[in-house]
GROMACS .gro file of N, CA and C in nm:
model
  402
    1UNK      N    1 -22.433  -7.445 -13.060
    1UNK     CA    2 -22.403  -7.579 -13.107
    1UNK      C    3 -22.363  -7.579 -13.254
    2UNK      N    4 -22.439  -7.477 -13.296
    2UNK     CA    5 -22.372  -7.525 -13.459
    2UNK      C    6 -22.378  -7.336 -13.522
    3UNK      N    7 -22.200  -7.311 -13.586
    3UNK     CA    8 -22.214  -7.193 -13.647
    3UNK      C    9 -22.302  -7.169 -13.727
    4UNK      N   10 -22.370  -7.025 -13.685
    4UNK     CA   11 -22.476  -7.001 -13.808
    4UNK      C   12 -22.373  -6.952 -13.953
    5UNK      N   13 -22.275  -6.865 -13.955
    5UNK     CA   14 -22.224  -6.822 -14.032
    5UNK      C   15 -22.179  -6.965 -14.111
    6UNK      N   16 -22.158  -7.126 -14.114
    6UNK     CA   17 -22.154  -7.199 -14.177
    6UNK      C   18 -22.273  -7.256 -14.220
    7UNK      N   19 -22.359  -7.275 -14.139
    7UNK     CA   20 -22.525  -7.358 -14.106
    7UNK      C   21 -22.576  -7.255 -14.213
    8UNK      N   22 -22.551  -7.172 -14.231
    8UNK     CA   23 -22.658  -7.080 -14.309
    8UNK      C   24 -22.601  -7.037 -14.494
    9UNK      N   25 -22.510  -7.098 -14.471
    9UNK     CA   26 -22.443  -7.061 -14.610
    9UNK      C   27 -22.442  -7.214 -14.699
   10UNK      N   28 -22.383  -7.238 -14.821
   10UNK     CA   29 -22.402  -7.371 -14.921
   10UNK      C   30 -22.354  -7.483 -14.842
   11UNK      N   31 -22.328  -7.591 -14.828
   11UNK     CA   32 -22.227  -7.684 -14.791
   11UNK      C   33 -22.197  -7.721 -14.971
   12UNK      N   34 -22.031  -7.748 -14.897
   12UNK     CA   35 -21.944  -7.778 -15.026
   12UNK      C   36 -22.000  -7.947 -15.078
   13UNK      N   37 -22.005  -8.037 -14.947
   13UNK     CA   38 -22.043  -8.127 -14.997
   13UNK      C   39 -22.223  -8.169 -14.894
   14UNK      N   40 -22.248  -8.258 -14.923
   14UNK     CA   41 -22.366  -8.327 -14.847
   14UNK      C   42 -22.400  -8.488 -14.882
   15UNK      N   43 -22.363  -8.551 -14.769
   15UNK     CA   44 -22.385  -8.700 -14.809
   15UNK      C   45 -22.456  -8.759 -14.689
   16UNK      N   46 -22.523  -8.918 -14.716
   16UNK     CA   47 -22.595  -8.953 -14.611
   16UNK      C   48 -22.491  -9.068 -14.575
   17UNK      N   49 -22.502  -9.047 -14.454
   17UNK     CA   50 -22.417  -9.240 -14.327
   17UNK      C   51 -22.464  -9.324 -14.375
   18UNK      N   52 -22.413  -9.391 -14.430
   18UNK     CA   53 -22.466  -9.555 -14.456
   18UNK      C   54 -22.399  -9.643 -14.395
   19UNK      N   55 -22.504  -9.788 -14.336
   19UNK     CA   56 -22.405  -9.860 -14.309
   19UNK      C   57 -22.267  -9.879 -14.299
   20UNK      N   58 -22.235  -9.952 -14.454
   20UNK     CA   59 -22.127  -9.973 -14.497
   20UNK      C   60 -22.023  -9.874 -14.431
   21UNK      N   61 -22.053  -9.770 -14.418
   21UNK     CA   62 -21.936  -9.653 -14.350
   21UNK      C   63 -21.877  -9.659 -14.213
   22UNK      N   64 -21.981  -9.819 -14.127
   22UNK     CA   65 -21.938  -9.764 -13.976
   22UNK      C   66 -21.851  -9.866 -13.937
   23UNK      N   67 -21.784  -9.846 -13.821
   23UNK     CA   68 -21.683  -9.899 -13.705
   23UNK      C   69 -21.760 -10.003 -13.705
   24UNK      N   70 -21.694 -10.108 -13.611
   24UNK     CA   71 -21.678 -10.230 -13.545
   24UNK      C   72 -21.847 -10.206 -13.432
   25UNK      N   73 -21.841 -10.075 -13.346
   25UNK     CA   74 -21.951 -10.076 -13.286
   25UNK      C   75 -22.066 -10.009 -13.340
   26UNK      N   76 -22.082  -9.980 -13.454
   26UNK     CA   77 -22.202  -9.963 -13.539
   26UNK      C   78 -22.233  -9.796 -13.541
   27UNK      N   79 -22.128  -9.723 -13.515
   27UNK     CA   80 -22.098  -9.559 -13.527
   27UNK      C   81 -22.064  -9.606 -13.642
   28UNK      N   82 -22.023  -9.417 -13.709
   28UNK     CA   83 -21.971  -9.396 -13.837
   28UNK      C   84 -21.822  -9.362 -13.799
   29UNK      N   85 -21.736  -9.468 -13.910
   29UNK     CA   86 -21.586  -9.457 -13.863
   29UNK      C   87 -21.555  -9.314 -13.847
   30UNK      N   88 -21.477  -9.294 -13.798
   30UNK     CA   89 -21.437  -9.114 -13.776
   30UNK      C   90 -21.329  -9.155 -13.917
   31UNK      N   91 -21.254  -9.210 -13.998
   31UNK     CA   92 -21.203  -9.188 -14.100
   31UNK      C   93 -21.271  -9.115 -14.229
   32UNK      N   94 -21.360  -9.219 -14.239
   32UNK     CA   95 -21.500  -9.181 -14.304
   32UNK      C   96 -21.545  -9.012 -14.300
   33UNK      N   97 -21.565  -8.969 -14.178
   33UNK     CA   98 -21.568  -8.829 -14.124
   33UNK      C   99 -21.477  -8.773 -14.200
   34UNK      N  100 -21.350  -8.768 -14.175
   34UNK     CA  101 -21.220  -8.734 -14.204
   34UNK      C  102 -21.201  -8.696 -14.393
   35UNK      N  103 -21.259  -8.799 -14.436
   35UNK     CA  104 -21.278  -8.810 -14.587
   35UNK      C  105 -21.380  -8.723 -14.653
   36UNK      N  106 -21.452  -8.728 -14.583
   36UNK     CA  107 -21.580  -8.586 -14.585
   36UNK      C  108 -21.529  -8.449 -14.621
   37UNK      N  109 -21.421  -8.448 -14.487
   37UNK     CA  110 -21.427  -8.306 -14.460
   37UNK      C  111 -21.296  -8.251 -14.545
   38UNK      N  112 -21.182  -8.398 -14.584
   38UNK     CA  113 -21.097  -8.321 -14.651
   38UNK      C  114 -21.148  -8.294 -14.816
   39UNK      N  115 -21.276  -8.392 -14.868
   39UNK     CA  116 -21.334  -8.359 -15.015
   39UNK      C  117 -21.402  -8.233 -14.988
   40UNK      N  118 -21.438  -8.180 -14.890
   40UNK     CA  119 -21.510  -8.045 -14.879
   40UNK      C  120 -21.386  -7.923 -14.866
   41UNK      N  121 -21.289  -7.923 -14.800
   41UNK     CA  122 -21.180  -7.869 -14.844
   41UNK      C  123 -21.160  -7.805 -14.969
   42UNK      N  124 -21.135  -7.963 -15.013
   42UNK     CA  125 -21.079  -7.943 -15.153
   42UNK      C  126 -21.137  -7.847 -15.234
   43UNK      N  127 -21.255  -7.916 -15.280
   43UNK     CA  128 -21.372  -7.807 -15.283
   43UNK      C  129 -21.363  -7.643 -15.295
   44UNK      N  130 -21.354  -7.585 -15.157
   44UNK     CA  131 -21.380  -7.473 -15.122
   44UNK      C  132 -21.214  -7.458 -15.161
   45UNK      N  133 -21.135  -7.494 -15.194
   45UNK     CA  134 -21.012  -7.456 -15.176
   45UNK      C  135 -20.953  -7.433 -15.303
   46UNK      N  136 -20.984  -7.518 -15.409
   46UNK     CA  137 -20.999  -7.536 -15.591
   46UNK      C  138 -21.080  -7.429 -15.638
   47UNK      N  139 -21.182  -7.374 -15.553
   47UNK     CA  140 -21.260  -7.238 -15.619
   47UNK      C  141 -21.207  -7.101 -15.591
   48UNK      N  142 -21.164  -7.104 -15.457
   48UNK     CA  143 -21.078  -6.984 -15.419
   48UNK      C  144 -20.932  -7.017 -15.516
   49UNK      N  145 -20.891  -7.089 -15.504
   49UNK     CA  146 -20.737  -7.090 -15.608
   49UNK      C  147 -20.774  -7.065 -15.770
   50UNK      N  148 -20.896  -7.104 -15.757
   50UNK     CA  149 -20.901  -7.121 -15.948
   50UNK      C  150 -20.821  -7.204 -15.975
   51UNK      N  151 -20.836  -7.324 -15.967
   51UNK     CA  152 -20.802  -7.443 -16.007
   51UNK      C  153 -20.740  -7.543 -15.905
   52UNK      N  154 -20.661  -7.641 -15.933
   52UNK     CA  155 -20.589  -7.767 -15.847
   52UNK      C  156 -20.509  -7.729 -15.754
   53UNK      N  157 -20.544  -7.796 -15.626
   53UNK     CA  158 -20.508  -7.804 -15.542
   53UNK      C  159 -20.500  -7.940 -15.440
   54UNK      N  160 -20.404  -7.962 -15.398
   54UNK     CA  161 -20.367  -8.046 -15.303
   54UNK      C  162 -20.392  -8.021 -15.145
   55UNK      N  163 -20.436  -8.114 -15.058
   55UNK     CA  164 -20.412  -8.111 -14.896
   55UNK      C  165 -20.257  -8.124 -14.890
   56UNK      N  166 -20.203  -7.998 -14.781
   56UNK     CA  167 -20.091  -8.083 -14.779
   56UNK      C  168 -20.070  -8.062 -14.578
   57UNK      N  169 -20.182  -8.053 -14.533
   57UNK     CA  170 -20.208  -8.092 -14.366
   57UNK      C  171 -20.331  -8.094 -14.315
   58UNK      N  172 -20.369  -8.109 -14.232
   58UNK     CA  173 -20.530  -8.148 -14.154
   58UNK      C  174 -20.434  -8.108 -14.029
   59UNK      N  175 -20.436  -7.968 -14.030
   59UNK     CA  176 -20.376  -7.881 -13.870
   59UNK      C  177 -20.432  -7.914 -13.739
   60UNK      N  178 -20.553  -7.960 -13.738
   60UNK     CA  179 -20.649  -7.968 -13.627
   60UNK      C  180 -20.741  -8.007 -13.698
   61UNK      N  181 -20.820  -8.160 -13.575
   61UNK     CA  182 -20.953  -8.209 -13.619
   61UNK      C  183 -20.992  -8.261 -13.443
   62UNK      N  184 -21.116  -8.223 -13.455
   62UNK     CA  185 -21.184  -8.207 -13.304
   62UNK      C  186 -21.331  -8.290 -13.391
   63UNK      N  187 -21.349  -8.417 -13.316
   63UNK     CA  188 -21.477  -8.493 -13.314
   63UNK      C  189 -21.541  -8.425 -13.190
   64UNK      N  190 -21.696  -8.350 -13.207
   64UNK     CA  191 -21.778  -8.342 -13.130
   64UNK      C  192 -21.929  -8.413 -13.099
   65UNK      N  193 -21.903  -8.516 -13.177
   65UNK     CA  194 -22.058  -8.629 -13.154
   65UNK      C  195 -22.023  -8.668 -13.242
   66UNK      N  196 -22.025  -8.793 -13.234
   66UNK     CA  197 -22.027  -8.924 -13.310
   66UNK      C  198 -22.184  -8.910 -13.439
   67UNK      N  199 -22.187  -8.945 -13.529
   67UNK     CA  200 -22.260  -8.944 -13.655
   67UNK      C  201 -22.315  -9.103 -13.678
   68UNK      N  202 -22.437  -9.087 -13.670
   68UNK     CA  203 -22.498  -9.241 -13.700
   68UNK      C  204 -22.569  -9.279 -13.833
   69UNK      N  205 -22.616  -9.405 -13.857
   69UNK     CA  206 -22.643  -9.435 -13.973
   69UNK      C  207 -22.760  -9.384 -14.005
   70UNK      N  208 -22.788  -9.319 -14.107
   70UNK     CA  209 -22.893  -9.250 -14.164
   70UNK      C  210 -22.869  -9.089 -14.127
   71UNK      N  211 -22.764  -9.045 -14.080
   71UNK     CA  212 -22.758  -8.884 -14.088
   71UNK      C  213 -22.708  -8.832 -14.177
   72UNK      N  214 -22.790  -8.702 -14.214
   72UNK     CA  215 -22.746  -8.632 -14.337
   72UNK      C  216 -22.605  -8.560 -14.286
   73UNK      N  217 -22.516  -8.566 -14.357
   73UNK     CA  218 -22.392  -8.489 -14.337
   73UNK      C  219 -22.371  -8.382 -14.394
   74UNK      N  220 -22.352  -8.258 -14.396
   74UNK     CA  221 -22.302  -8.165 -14.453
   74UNK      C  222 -22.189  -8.118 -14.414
   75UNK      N  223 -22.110  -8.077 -14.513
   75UNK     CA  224 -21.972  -8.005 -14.493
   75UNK      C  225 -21.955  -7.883 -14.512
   76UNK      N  226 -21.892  -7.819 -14.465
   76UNK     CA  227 -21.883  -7.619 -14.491
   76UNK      C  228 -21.726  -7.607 -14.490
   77UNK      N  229 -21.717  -7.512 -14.553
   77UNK     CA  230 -21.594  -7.452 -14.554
   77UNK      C  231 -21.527  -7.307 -14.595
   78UNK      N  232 -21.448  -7.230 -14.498
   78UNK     CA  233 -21.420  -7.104 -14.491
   78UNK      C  234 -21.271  -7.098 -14.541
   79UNK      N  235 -21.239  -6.995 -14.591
   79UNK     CA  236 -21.099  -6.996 -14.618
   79UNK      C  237 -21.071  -6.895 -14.513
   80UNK      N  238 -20.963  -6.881 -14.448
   80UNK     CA  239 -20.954  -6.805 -14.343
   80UNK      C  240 -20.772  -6.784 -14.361
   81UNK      N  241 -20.699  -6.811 -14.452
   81UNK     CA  242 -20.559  -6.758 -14.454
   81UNK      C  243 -20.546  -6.785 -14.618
   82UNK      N  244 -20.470  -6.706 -14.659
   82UNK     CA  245 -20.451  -6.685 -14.843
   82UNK      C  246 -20.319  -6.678 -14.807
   83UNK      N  247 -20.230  -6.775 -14.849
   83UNK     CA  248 -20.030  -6.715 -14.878
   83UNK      C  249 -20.036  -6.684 -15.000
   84UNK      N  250 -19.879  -6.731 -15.024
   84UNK     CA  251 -19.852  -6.690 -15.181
   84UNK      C  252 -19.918  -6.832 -15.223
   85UNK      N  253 -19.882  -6.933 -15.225
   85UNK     CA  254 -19.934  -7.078 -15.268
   85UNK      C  255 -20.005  -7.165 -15.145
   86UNK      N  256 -20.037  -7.127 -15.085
   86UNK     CA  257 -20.148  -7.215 -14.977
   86UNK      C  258 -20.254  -7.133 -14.917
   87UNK      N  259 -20.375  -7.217 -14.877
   87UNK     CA  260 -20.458  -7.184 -14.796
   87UNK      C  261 -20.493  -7.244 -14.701
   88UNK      N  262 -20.531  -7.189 -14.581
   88UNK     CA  263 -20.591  -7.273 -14.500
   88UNK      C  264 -20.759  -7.242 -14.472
   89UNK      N  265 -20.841  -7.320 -14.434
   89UNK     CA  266 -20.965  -7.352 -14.433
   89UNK      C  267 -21.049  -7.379 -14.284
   90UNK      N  268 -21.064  -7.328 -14.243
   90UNK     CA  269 -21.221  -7.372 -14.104
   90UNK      C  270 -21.290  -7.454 -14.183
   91UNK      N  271 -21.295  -7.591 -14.148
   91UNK     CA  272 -21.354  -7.712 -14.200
   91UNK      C  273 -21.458  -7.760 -14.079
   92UNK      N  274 -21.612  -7.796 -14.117
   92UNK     CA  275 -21.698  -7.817 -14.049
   92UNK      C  276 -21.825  -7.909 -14.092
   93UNK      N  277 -21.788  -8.055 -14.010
   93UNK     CA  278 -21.933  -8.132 -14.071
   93UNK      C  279 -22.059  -8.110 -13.973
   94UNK      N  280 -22.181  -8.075 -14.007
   94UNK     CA  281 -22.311  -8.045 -13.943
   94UNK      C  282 -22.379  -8.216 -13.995
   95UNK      N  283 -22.438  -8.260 -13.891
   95UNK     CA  284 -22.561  -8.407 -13.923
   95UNK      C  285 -22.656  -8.334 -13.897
   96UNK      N  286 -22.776  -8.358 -13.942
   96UNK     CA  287 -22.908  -8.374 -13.903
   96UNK      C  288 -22.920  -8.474 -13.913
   97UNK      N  289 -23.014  -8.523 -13.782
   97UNK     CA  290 -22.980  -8.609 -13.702
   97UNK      C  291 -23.131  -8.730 -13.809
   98UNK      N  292 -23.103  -8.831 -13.852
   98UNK     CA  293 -23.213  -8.906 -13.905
   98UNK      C  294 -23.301  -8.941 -13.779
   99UNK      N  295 -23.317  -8.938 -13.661
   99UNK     CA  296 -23.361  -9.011 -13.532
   99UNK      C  297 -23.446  -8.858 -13.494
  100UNK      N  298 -23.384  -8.749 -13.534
  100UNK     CA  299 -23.495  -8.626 -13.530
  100UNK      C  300 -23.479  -8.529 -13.616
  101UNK      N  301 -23.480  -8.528 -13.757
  101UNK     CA  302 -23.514  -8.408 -13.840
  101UNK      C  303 -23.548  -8.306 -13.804
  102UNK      N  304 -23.479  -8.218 -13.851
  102UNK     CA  305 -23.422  -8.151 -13.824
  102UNK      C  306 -23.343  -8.061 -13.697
  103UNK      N  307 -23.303  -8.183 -13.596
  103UNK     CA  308 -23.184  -8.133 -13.550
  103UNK      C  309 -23.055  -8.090 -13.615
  104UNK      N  310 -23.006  -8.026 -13.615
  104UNK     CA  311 -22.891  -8.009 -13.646
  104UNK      C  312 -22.734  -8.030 -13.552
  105UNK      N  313 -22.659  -8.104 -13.570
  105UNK     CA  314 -22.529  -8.133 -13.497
  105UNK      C  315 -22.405  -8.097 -13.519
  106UNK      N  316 -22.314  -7.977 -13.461
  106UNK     CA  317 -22.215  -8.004 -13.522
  106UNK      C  318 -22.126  -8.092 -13.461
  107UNK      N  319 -22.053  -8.172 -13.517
  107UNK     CA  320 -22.024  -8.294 -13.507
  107UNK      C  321 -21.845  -8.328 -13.536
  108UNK      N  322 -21.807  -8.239 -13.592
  108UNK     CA  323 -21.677  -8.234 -13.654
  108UNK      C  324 -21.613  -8.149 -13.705
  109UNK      N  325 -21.480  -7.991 -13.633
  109UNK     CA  326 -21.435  -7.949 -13.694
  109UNK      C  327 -21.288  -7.951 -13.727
  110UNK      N  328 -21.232  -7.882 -13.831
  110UNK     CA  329 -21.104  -7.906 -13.889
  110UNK      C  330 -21.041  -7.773 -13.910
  111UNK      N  331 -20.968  -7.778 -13.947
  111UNK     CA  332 -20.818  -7.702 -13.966
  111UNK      C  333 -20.731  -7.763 -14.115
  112UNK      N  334 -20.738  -7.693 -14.167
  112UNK     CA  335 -20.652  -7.761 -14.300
  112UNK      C  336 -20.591  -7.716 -14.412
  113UNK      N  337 -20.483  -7.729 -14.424
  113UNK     CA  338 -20.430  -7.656 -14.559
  113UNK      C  339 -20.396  -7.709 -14.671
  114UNK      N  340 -20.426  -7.662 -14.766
  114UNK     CA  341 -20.378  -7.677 -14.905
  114UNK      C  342 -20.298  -7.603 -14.988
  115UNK      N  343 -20.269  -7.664 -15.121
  115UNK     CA  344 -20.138  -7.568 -15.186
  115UNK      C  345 -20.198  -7.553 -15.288
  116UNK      N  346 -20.215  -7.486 -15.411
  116UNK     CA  347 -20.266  -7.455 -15.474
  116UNK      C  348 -20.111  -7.538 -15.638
  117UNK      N  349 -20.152  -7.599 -15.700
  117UNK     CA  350 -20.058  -7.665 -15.805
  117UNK      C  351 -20.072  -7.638 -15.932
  118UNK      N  352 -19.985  -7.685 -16.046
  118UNK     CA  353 -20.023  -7.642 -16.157
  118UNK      C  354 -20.036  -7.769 -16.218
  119UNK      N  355 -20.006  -7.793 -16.362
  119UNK     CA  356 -20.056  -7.960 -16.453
  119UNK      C  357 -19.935  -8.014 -16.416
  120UNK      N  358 -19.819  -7.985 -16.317
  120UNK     CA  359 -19.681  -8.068 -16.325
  120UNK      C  360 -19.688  -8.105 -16.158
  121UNK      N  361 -19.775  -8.067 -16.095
  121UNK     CA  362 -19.791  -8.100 -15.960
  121UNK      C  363 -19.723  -7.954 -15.829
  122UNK      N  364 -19.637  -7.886 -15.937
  122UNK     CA  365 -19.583  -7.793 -15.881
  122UNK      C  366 -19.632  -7.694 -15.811
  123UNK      N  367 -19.611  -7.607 -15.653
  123UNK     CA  368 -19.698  -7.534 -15.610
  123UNK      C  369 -19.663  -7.392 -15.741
  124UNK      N  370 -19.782  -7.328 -15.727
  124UNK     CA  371 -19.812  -7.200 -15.802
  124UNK      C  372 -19.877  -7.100 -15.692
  125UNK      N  373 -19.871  -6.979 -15.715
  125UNK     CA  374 -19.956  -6.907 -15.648
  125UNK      C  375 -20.092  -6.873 -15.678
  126UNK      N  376 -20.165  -6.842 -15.586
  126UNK     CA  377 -20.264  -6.839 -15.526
  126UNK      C  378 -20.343  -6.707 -15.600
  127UNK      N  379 -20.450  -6.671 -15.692
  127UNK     CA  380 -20.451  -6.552 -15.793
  127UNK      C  381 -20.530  -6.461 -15.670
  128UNK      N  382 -20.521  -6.305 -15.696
  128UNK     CA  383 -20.603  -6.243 -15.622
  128UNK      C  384 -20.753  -6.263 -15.613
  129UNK      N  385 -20.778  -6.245 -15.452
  129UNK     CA  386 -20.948  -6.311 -15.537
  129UNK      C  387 -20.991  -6.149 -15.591
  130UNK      N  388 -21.157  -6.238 -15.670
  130UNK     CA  389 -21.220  -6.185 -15.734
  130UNK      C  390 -21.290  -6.062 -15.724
  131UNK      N  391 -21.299  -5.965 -15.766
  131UNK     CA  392 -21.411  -5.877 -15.702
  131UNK      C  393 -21.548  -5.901 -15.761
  132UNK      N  394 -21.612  -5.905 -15.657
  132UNK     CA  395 -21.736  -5.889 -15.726
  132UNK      C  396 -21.800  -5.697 -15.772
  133UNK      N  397 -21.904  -5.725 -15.873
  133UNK     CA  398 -21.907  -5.603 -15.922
  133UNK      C  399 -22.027  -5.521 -15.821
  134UNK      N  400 -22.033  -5.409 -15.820
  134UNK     CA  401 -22.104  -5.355 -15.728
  134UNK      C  402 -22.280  -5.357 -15.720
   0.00000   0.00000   0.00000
């Protein structure tokens, strides 16, 4: 139900459902969702680039349970393709569920790319990543 290789690592972001966030029938809008997962993106996508970056698609988004008011949301995110100026990302919101602590749900994954820009909006490339030291 829910990747450990995401479940077990930081989430980029973490926010709770509130009211104010839901549909007409008292779910959490799936836009709302949507907004989550592309600020968690960004996120994971601005640290691998070393610096600004833009969405410039949401390739795939698969709702797997609806998210209710009072669940903690977390977002994860993998980079899983490096070009010269874009990346794309495995995007994933997990709830624990407020109705049973600590369930965990995954609830929402994505597909998404970004471009990596400079201060004129222009794409730039993408720097080698980092090594870490031994």
């Amino acid at each position: 139900m829910v990747d450990p290789v995401l479940a077990g690592s930081e989430p980029a972001i973490r926010v709770l459902a509130m009211p104010a966030d839901t549909n007409p029938t008292g779910d959490i809008f799936g836009g709302w969702i949507m907004a989550q997962i592309d600020l968690a993106g960004g996120i994971v996508a601005s640290r691998r680039a070393r610096g600004r970056v833009v969405t410039v698609a949401m390739n795939a988004f698969e709702f797997h349970e609806p998210v209710f008011v009072g669940d903690l949301v977390s977002c994860y995110g993998r980079v899983v393709r490096v070009g010269r100026t874009s990346l794309t990302l495995h995007l994933e919101a997990i709830a624990e569920r407020a109705s049973d602590p600590g369930l965990l749900v995954k609830v929402t994954e994505a597909t998404a790319t970004f471009v990596a820009v400079d201060d004129q909006r222009r794409p730039r490339p993408v720097p080698p990543e980092a090594i870490s030291p031994a």
